[in-house]
């Protein structure tokens, strides 16, 4: 009787492998959009593979600083301005030839306590707000494609959020903020930005009211940013998003998806990743269908640095790239909506087959499990390397 010990055989298999076609930004621009972009943050920039992909202008023609231009970062104490971190991201955008979306000037959150708990009058808070806006916008003059001038001014029912600004200034803080930003950088596009305004409802109507309010004051407002922090399977339909975008653009402003991510309850499954791809596709398609939807920004591109797990307990995997910087099905969904194609070529790919008493196992190596990029192996730190779809495998 012939006995076989377990042997590993490296077999050359002829498999179709995904190759780089036009990326997300290239495809978006080819269809008339200004950009496809990603948020980023200073600590991540020391991660060389992360930075390489962020700087890949085939995928990303625009970046947004996730934290370093917020009030607490820039003016931690009154009239003391610190631009070091924000400048790192602005300089990166300039070096890469990427547009910079600047975020954000007036927001109730991530405020230093001297603002949120200060003892203000109407006049003193207007002066402090105008001083902040003028300093920051002047510092970045000519560098910001757009500014999120006001962020999240609304409650879910469309009434004004009881922020320190609303409390001491009233709704007039909004047109004052826009007028002050416009005076400091007349060329920057000025946006109102919020979440849960991506389909029709009280909050979307509230955002439309803000656009009209700023316009009625004679101040400049160029666009509305729809954050689009969505949940897999609960993302508004494409048609609901399309009609909602039209309601904004009918007011004469641009729109943009500014913080798109689509989270799931962990652990991820093949079904959730597939639904996530569909959800991304529908949202991007809604933007594509409106000529005044200028671009789409994802709120960081990789699950490795997403804000979601630290904010929403038990949830994550919200980005189009996984923690190993490998593209997920969401990437293909976005690309399809952008009208891009993932070209395939026939390539020799090495597959490891183990023969022995237990028979043979083989895992397709279209995408990586344990390595990085498209050439990783089948080793998993935890779980088993399993095919996700015709494109790649993942440790599950
Ligand atoms: O490092 C992180 C930053 O990345 C983070 O950036 C902010 C993230 O999003 C924006 O603010 C949040 C928007 O979502 C709200 O929660 C929503 C609650 O309703 C749900 O239906 C919806 O799905 C949720 O998204 C959060 O409460 C907001 O904070 C904001 O514009 C970004 O700057 O900021 C915190 C840093 O630690």
Coordinates of C-alpha atoms and ligand atoms in Angstrom, one line a residue:
X1 CA 0.0 0.0 0.0
X2 CA 1.4 3.4 -1.0
X3 CA 1.2 5.9 1.8
X4 CA 1.4 9.7 1.1
X5 CA 2.7 12.1 3.7
X6 CA 1.2 15.6 3.6
X7 CA 3.0 17.6 1.0
X8 CA 2.5 21.1 -0.1
X9 CA 2.4 21.6 -3.8
X10 CA 2.7 25.0 -5.5
X11 CA 0.5 24.7 -8.6
X12 CA 0.3 27.3 -11.2
X13 CA -3.3 27.9 -12.0
X14 CA -4.7 30.0 -14.8
X15 CA -7.1 32.4 -13.1
X16 CA -8.6 35.7 -14.0
X17 CA -7.2 38.4 -11.7
X18 CA -8.6 41.8 -11.1
X19 CA -6.3 44.4 -12.4
X20 CA -6.2 48.1 -12.0
X21 CA -8.6 49.8 -14.4
X22 CA -9.6 53.4 -13.8
X23 CA -9.9 54.1 -10.1
X24 CA -12.7 55.9 -8.2
X25 CA -11.5 59.5 -8.7
X26 CA -10.5 58.9 -12.3
X27 CA -13.9 57.3 -13.0
X28 CA -15.8 60.1 -11.2
X29 CA -14.0 62.8 -13.2
X30 CA -14.6 61.0 -16.4
X31 CA -18.4 61.2 -15.7
X32 CA -18.3 65.0 -14.9
X33 CA -17.7 65.0 -11.1
X34 CA -15.1 67.1 -9.5
X35 CA -13.7 64.4 -7.2
X36 CA -13.9 61.2 -5.3
X37 CA -12.1 61.6 -2.0
X38 CA -11.4 60.4 1.5
X39 CA -11.1 61.8 5.0
X40 CA -7.9 61.2 6.8
X41 CA -6.2 62.1 10.1
X42 CA -2.7 63.0 11.3
X43 CA -1.9 59.9 13.3
X44 CA -2.6 57.6 10.3
X45 CA -0.1 59.4 8.1
X46 CA 2.9 57.6 9.7
X47 CA 1.5 54.3 8.2
X48 CA 3.4 54.1 4.9
X49 CA 1.1 51.7 3.0
X50 CA -1.9 53.7 4.2
X51 CA -0.4 56.9 3.0
X52 CA 0.5 55.4 -0.3
X53 CA -3.1 54.4 -1.0
X54 CA -4.4 57.8 0.3
X55 CA -2.1 59.6 -2.1
X56 CA -3.2 57.4 -5.0
X57 CA -4.9 60.0 -7.1
X58 CA -6.5 57.4 -9.4
X59 CA -8.8 56.6 -6.4
X60 CA -8.6 59.9 -4.4
X61 CA -8.6 63.3 -5.9
X62 CA -9.7 65.0 -2.6
X63 CA -9.0 64.7 1.1
X64 CA -10.7 66.1 4.2
X65 CA -9.0 66.4 7.6
X66 CA -11.1 64.4 10.1
X67 CA -10.1 66.4 13.2
X68 CA -7.3 68.8 12.7
X69 CA -9.3 71.8 11.5
X70 CA -11.9 71.6 14.2
X71 CA -12.2 74.5 16.7
X72 CA -10.6 72.5 19.6
X73 CA -7.6 71.7 17.5
X74 CA -7.1 75.2 16.0
X75 CA -8.1 77.6 18.7
X76 CA -7.8 75.7 22.0
X77 CA -7.6 78.9 24.0
X78 CA -9.1 82.2 22.9
X79 CA -7.1 84.0 20.2
X80 CA -4.3 81.4 20.3
X81 CA -4.3 79.6 17.0
X82 CA -2.5 76.3 16.2
X83 CA -2.3 75.3 12.6
X84 CA 0.4 72.7 12.7
X85 CA -1.7 69.5 12.3
X86 CA -4.1 71.1 9.8
X87 CA -1.2 72.3 7.7
X88 CA 0.2 68.8 7.5
X89 CA -3.0 67.7 5.8
X90 CA -3.3 70.8 3.6
X91 CA 0.3 70.3 2.5
X92 CA -0.3 66.7 1.7
X93 CA -3.2 67.6 -0.5
X94 CA -1.2 70.2 -2.3
X95 CA 1.8 67.8 -2.8
X96 CA -0.5 65.1 -4.2
X97 CA -2.5 67.5 -6.3
X98 CA -5.7 66.7 -4.4
X99 CA -8.5 69.1 -3.6
X100 CA -8.9 69.9 0.1
X101 CA -12.4 70.0 1.7
X102 CA -11.9 71.9 4.9
X103 CA -13.9 70.8 8.0
X104 CA -15.3 72.5 10.0
X105 CA -15.7 76.1 11.4
X106 CA -18.9 76.2 13.6
X107 CA -20.0 73.0 15.2
X108 CA -21.4 72.3 18.7
X109 CA -19.0 69.3 19.2
X110 CA -15.3 69.2 19.6
X111 CA -15.4 72.8 21.0
X112 CA -12.9 73.9 23.6
X113 CA -14.5 74.6 26.9
X114 CA -13.8 78.3 26.7
X115 CA -16.4 78.4 23.9
X116 CA -18.9 75.7 25.0
X117 CA -18.9 76.9 28.7
X118 CA -18.0 80.5 28.3
X119 CA -20.0 83.2 29.8
X120 CA -21.2 85.0 26.7
X121 CA -23.5 87.8 25.5
X122 CA -24.9 88.0 22.0
X123 CA -22.2 90.5 21.0
X124 CA -19.2 88.7 22.6
X125 CA -20.0 85.4 21.1
X126 CA -20.5 86.9 17.6
X127 CA -17.1 88.6 18.0
X128 CA -15.4 85.3 19.1
X129 CA -17.1 83.3 16.3
X130 CA -16.2 85.9 13.6
X131 CA -12.6 86.1 15.0
X132 CA -12.3 82.3 14.7
X133 CA -13.7 82.1 11.2
X134 CA -11.7 85.0 9.9
X135 CA -8.4 83.7 11.3
X136 CA -8.9 80.1 10.1
X137 CA -10.3 80.8 6.7
X138 CA -7.6 83.5 6.1
X139 CA -4.9 81.0 7.1
X140 CA -6.1 78.5 4.6
X141 CA -7.1 81.0 1.9
X142 CA -6.6 79.6 -1.6
X143 CA -6.1 76.1 -0.2
X144 CA -9.6 74.9 0.5
X145 CA -11.9 73.9 -2.3
X146 CA -14.7 74.0 0.1
X147 CA -15.4 74.8 3.8
X148 CA -18.0 73.1 5.9
X149 CA -18.9 76.5 7.5
X150 CA -21.7 75.1 9.8
X151 CA -22.0 71.5 10.9
X152 CA -25.0 69.8 12.4
X153 CA -27.0 72.8 13.4
X154 CA -30.2 70.8 13.4
X155 CA -32.1 68.4 15.7
X156 CA -33.7 65.3 14.1
X157 CA -37.1 67.1 13.9
X158 CA -35.6 69.9 11.9
X159 CA -35.6 72.5 14.7
X160 CA -32.3 74.2 15.7
X161 CA -30.0 72.3 17.9
X162 CA -29.5 74.1 21.3
X163 CA -25.8 74.8 20.7
X164 CA -24.0 77.6 22.4
X165 CA -24.2 79.5 19.1
X166 CA -28.0 79.2 18.8
X167 CA -28.4 79.9 22.5
X168 CA -26.6 83.3 22.5
X169 CA -27.0 84.4 18.9
X170 CA -30.1 82.7 17.6
X171 CA -30.4 81.5 14.0
X172 CA -28.6 84.6 12.8
X173 CA -25.3 82.8 13.7
X174 CA -25.6 80.8 10.5
X175 CA -25.7 83.7 8.0
X176 CA -23.2 85.6 10.0
X177 CA -20.8 82.6 9.8
X178 CA -21.3 82.2 6.1
X179 CA -20.8 86.0 5.4
X180 CA -17.7 86.0 7.6
X181 CA -16.2 83.0 5.7
X182 CA -17.0 84.5 2.4
X183 CA -15.2 87.7 3.3
X184 CA -12.1 85.8 4.3
X185 CA -11.9 83.6 1.2
X186 CA -14.3 84.6 -1.6
X187 CA -13.2 81.7 -3.8
X188 CA -13.9 78.8 -1.3
X189 CA -17.2 77.0 -1.7
X190 CA -19.2 77.4 1.5
X191 CA -21.3 74.4 2.7
X192 CA -23.9 73.6 5.3
X193 CA -23.1 70.0 6.4
X194 CA -25.3 67.5 8.4
X195 CA -26.2 63.9 8.9
X196 CA -29.7 62.2 8.5
X197 CA -30.6 64.7 5.7
X198 CA -30.0 62.1 2.9
X199 CA -33.7 61.5 2.3
X200 CA -36.8 63.6 2.6
X201 CA -38.0 64.4 6.1
X202 CA -38.1 67.0 8.8
X203 CA -34.3 67.3 9.1
X204 CA -33.8 67.5 5.3
X205 CA -36.5 70.2 5.2
X206 CA -34.7 72.0 8.1
X207 CA -31.4 72.0 6.0
X208 CA -33.3 73.5 3.1
X209 CA -34.7 76.2 5.4
X210 CA -31.1 77.0 6.4
X211 CA -30.1 77.4 2.8
X212 CA -32.9 79.8 2.3
X213 CA -32.2 81.7 5.5
X214 CA -28.6 82.3 4.5
X215 CA -29.7 83.4 1.0
X216 CA -32.3 85.7 2.4
X217 CA -29.6 87.4 4.5
X218 CA -27.7 88.0 1.3
X219 CA -24.8 85.8 2.4
X220 CA -23.1 83.3 0.1
X221 CA -23.9 79.6 0.5
X222 CA -22.7 77.3 -2.3
X223 CA -23.6 73.8 -1.2
X224 CA -25.1 71.3 1.2
X225 CA -23.0 68.4 2.5
X226 CA -24.8 65.2 3.2
X227 CA -22.6 63.3 5.6
X228 CA -24.2 59.9 4.8
X229 CA -23.1 57.9 7.9
X230 CA -25.3 54.9 6.9
X231 CA -26.1 51.4 8.2
X232 CA -25.9 48.4 5.9
X233 CA -29.4 47.4 4.9
X234 CA -31.0 50.6 6.2
X235 CA -29.4 53.0 3.7
X236 CA -32.0 55.2 1.9
X237 CA -32.9 53.9 -1.5
X238 CA -31.3 55.4 -4.6
X239 CA -34.6 57.0 -5.7
X240 CA -35.2 58.5 -2.2
X241 CA -31.7 59.9 -2.3
X242 CA -32.1 61.2 -5.8
X243 CA -35.3 63.1 -5.1
X244 CA -33.8 64.5 -1.9
X245 CA -30.7 65.8 -3.7
X246 CA -33.0 67.4 -6.3
X247 CA -34.8 69.3 -3.5
X248 CA -31.5 70.9 -2.4
X249 CA -30.2 71.7 -5.9
X250 CA -33.5 73.3 -6.8
X251 CA -32.5 76.0 -4.3
X252 CA -29.5 76.8 -6.5
X253 CA -26.8 75.2 -4.4
X254 CA -24.4 72.3 -5.1
X255 CA -24.6 69.1 -3.1
X256 CA -21.9 66.6 -2.1
X257 CA -21.7 63.4 -0.1
X258 CA -19.1 64.5 2.5
X259 CA -18.6 61.7 5.0
X260 CA -19.9 58.5 3.5
X261 CA -19.5 55.3 5.4
X262 CA -21.9 52.3 5.8
X263 CA -21.4 50.4 9.0
X264 CA -22.6 47.0 10.1
X265 CA -23.1 45.0 13.3
X266 CA -19.9 42.9 13.6
X267 CA -18.8 40.3 12.7
X268 CA -19.1 40.9 9.0
X269 CA -20.6 38.2 6.8
X270 CA -20.6 37.6 3.1
X271 CA -24.2 38.7 3.0
X272 CA -23.5 41.9 4.8
X273 CA -20.5 42.7 2.6
X274 CA -22.6 42.1 -0.5
X275 CA -25.4 44.3 0.9
X276 CA -22.9 47.0 1.8
X277 CA -21.7 47.0 -1.8
X278 CA -25.2 47.5 -3.0
X279 CA -25.8 50.3 -0.5
X280 CA -22.6 52.1 -1.5
X281 CA -23.6 51.7 -5.2
X282 CA -27.0 53.2 -4.7
X283 CA -25.7 56.2 -2.9
X284 CA -23.0 56.9 -5.4
X285 CA -25.5 56.4 -8.2
X286 CA -27.8 59.1 -6.6
X287 CA -24.9 61.6 -6.8
X288 CA -24.1 60.6 -10.4
X289 CA -27.7 61.3 -11.4
X290 CA -27.6 64.9 -10.3
X291 CA -25.3 67.3 -12.2
X292 CA -25.0 69.5 -9.2
X293 CA -23.7 66.7 -7.0
X294 CA -20.0 67.6 -7.3
X295 CA -18.3 64.8 -5.5
X296 CA -18.2 62.0 -2.9
X297 CA -16.0 61.8 0.2
X298 CA -15.7 58.6 2.2
X299 CA -15.0 59.1 6.0
X300 CA -11.6 57.4 5.7
X301 CA -11.1 54.6 3.2
X302 CA -10.1 51.7 5.4
X303 CA -11.6 49.9 8.4
X304 CA -8.2 50.2 10.0
X305 CA -8.8 53.9 10.8
X306 CA -12.6 54.3 10.7
X307 CA -14.2 56.3 13.5
X308 CA -17.1 53.9 13.6
X309 CA -16.0 51.2 16.2
X310 CA -15.0 53.8 18.8
X311 CA -18.3 55.6 18.4
X312 CA -20.9 52.9 17.8
X313 CA -20.3 49.9 20.0
X314 CA -20.3 46.5 18.3
X315 CA -20.3 48.1 14.8
X316 CA -17.7 48.6 12.2
X317 CA -16.3 47.5 8.8
X318 CA -17.9 50.6 7.3
X319 CA -15.3 51.4 4.7
X320 CA -14.6 50.1 1.1
X321 CA -11.1 48.9 2.1
X322 CA -10.6 46.4 5.0
X323 CA -8.2 46.6 7.9
X324 CA -5.4 45.1 5.7
X325 CA -6.0 47.8 3.1
X326 CA -7.6 45.2 0.8
X327 CA -10.6 46.3 -1.4
X328 CA -13.9 44.9 -0.3
X329 CA -16.9 44.3 -2.5
X330 CA -18.0 47.9 -1.7
X331 CA -15.2 49.1 -3.9
X332 CA -16.6 47.3 -6.9
X333 CA -20.1 48.7 -6.0
X334 CA -18.8 52.3 -6.0
X335 CA -16.8 51.8 -9.1
X336 CA -19.9 50.3 -10.9
X337 CA -22.0 53.4 -10.0
X338 CA -19.2 55.6 -11.2
X339 CA -19.4 53.9 -14.6
X340 CA -15.9 52.4 -14.2
X341 CA -15.0 48.9 -15.0
X342 CA -12.8 46.5 -13.3
X343 CA -10.9 45.0 -16.2
X344 CA -9.8 41.4 -15.9
X345 CA -6.8 39.8 -17.4
X346 CA -5.7 36.2 -17.5
X347 CA -2.8 35.9 -15.1
X348 CA -0.8 33.0 -13.7
X349 CA -1.6 32.9 -10.0
X350 CA 0.0 30.5 -7.6
X351 CA -2.3 28.4 -5.5
X352 CA -1.2 26.1 -2.7
X353 CA -2.7 22.7 -2.6
X354 CA -2.1 20.4 0.3
X355 CA -2.4 16.7 -0.5
X356 CA -2.5 13.9 2.1
X357 CA -4.8 11.6 3.9
X358 CA -7.2 14.5 4.4
X359 CA -7.5 15.2 0.7
X360 CA -6.8 18.5 -1.0
X361 CA -7.8 22.0 -0.1
X362 CA -7.3 25.1 -2.2
X363 CA -8.2 28.7 -1.8
X364 CA -8.4 31.2 -4.6
X365 CA -5.8 33.9 -4.4
X366 CA -7.5 36.6 -6.3
X367 CA -7.2 38.9 -3.3
X368 CA -5.2 38.4 -0.2
X369 CA -6.0 36.8 3.1
X370 CA -2.9 37.1 5.3
X371 CA -0.6 39.4 3.3
X372 CA -1.1 42.7 1.7
X373 CA -2.4 43.9 -1.6
X374 CA -3.5 41.3 -4.2
X375 CA -0.7 38.9 -3.7
X376 CA -1.1 37.8 -0.1
X377 CA -1.1 34.1 1.0
X378 CA -3.7 31.9 2.7
X379 CA -2.5 32.3 6.3
X380 CA -4.9 33.9 8.8
X381 CA -4.0 35.2 12.2
X382 CA -7.5 34.2 13.2
X383 CA -10.2 32.4 11.2
X384 CA -9.9 30.6 7.9
X385 CA -9.0 31.9 4.5
X386 CA -12.3 31.7 2.5
X387 CA -13.4 33.0 -0.8
X388 CA -15.7 36.0 -0.5
X389 CA -16.6 36.2 -4.2
X390 CA -14.9 35.8 -7.6
X391 CA -12.4 38.5 -6.6
X392 CA -10.8 37.8 -3.3
X393 CA -10.6 35.7 -0.2
X394 CA -10.8 36.9 3.4
X395 CA -10.0 35.5 6.9
X396 CA -13.4 34.6 8.3
Ligands
LIG1 O1 -11.9 60.9 14.9 C1 -13.3 61.2 14.9 C2 -13.7 61.9 13.7 O2 -13.6 61.1 12.6 C3 -15.2 62.3 13.9 O3 -15.6 63.1 12.7 C4 -17.0 63.4 12.7 C5 -17.8 62.2 12.3 O4 -19.0 62.6 11.7 C6 -19.6 63.8 12.0 O5 -20.3 63.9 13.2 C7 -21.0 62.7 13.6 C8 -22.1 62.4 12.6 O6 -22.8 61.3 13.1 C9 -23.5 61.5 14.3 O7 -24.1 60.3 14.7 C10 -25.3 60.0 13.9 C11 -26.4 59.7 14.8 O8 -27.6 59.4 14.0 C12 -27.4 58.2 13.2 O9 -28.6 57.9 12.6 C13 -26.3 58.4 12.2 O10 -26.1 57.2 11.5 C14 -25.0 58.8 13.0 O11 -24.0 59.1 12.0 C15 -22.4 61.8 15.4 O12 -23.1 62.0 16.6 C16 -21.6 63.0 15.0 O13 -20.6 63.2 15.9 C17 -18.7 65.0 12.0 O14 -19.0 65.9 10.9 C18 -17.2 64.5 11.8 O15 -16.4 65.6 12.1 O16 -15.3 63.1 15.0 C19 -15.0 62.5 16.2 C20 -13.5 62.1 16.2 O17 -13.2 61.3 17.3

